[in-house]
Amino acid sequence: IQALPPKYEDTVLPTIAGFVAPGGRLLAVAIVGDGPRSFDAGPPWALTKEHVSSFESQGLTVSDQFIREKPSKRGDDVWVTTYTRNDT
């Protein structure tokens, strides 16, 4: 997601979530920042907390999450999140 310009995020996030099969898992590793996403700010384009949590609105549940604060060169956090799809 971070390698693609922000204009694709509305399509990419639900598409990625759609690939997770019932009982399956998604591992998301993302640089997460507070600033707005714009074409001039990347690549990579840092995600917001809202982007990371948007997988939950696509039927996925957070099963594990680790946040490492400010390790990136830009001073953003790194989030490692495991989602599961509980649909059967």
C-alpha positions as a Python dict, from the first residue, in 0.01 Angstrom:
ca = {
    (1, 'I'): (0, 0, 0),
    (2, 'Q'): (281, 238, 90),
    (3, 'A'): (447, 188, -249),
    (4, 'L'): (138, 313, -432),
    (5, 'P'): (37, 679, -461),
    (6, 'P'): (-239, 783, -220),
    (7, 'K'): (-498, 808, -499),
    (8, 'Y'): (-519, 425, -507),
    (9, 'E'): (-581, 363, -135),
    (10, 'D'): (-963, 355, -160),
    (11, 'T'): (-935, 62, -402),
    (12, 'V'): (-628, -116, -267),
    (13, 'L'): (-727, -156, 100),
    (14, 'P'): (-1057, -341, 36),
    (15, 'T'): (-897, -547, -242),
    (16, 'I'): (-618, -668, -13),
    (17, 'A'): (-868, -751, 262),
    (18, 'G'): (-1076, -941, 7),
    (19, 'F'): (-788, -1181, -57),
    (20, 'V'): (-799, -1310, 302),
    (21, 'A'): (-988, -1639, 305),
    (22, 'P'): (-1219, -1746, 589),
    (23, 'G'): (-990, -1849, 874),
    (24, 'G'): (-699, -1677, 698),
    (25, 'R'): (-455, -1415, 822),
    (26, 'L'): (-307, -1092, 691),
    (27, 'L'): (23, -954, 819),
    (28, 'A'): (48, -578, 771),
    (29, 'V'): (380, -402, 835),
    (30, 'A'): (345, -28, 791),
    (31, 'I'): (511, 302, 861),
    (32, 'V'): (239, 503, 1037),
    (33, 'G'): (248, 879, 1066),
    (34, 'D'): (23, 1163, 1170),
    (35, 'G'): (67, 1377, 862),
    (36, 'P'): (-162, 1389, 560),
    (37, 'R'): (-92, 1155, 270),
    (38, 'S'): (-1, 1346, -43),
    (39, 'F'): (184, 1264, -361),
    (40, 'D'): (473, 1489, -255),
    (41, 'A'): (530, 1298, 72),
    (42, 'G'): (653, 972, -78),
    (43, 'P'): (739, 710, -174),
    (44, 'P'): (698, 536, 55),
    (45, 'W'): (378, 702, 163),
    (46, 'A'): (324, 660, 537),
    (47, 'L'): (-17, 532, 634),
    (48, 'T'): (-234, 685, 903),
    (49, 'K'): (-380, 501, 1202),
    (50, 'E'): (-712, 516, 1019),
    (51, 'H'): (-566, 333, 717),
    (52, 'V'): (-432, 52, 932),
    (53, 'S'): (-757, 15, 1124),
    (54, 'S'): (-965, 28, 804),
    (55, 'F'): (-901, -345, 754),
    (56, 'E'): (-1138, -399, 1047),
    (57, 'S'): (-1424, -244, 848),
    (58, 'Q'): (-1350, -504, 579),
    (59, 'G'): (-1436, -797, 805),
    (60, 'L'): (-1092, -855, 955),
    (61, 'T'): (-1011, -864, 1327),
    (62, 'V'): (-683, -763, 1491),
    (63, 'S'): (-534, -1074, 1649),
    (64, 'D'): (-192, -926, 1734),
    (65, 'Q'): (-29, -584, 1709),
    (66, 'F'): (314, -446, 1791),
    (67, 'I'): (394, -75, 1761),
    (68, 'R'): (753, 41, 1762),
    (69, 'E'): (759, 413, 1823),
    (70, 'K'): (970, 644, 1607),
    (71, 'P'): (1229, 401, 1463),
    (72, 'S'): (1195, 519, 1103),
    (73, 'K'): (1426, 781, 954),
    (74, 'R'): (1125, 1012, 917),
    (75, 'G'): (1033, 977, 1283),
    (76, 'D'): (718, 776, 1215),
    (77, 'D'): (605, 465, 1404),
    (78, 'V'): (624, 113, 1262),
    (79, 'W'): (313, -99, 1315),
    (80, 'V'): (314, -476, 1274),
    (81, 'T'): (-44, -600, 1280),
    (82, 'T'): (-188, -948, 1226),
    (83, 'Y'): (-550, -963, 1115),
    (84, 'T'): (-772, -1270, 1090),
    (85, 'R'): (-1093, -1334, 903),
    (86, 'N'): (-1326, -1529, 1124),
    (87, 'D'): (-1589, -1593, 856),
    (88, 'T'): (-1662, -1959, 797),
}
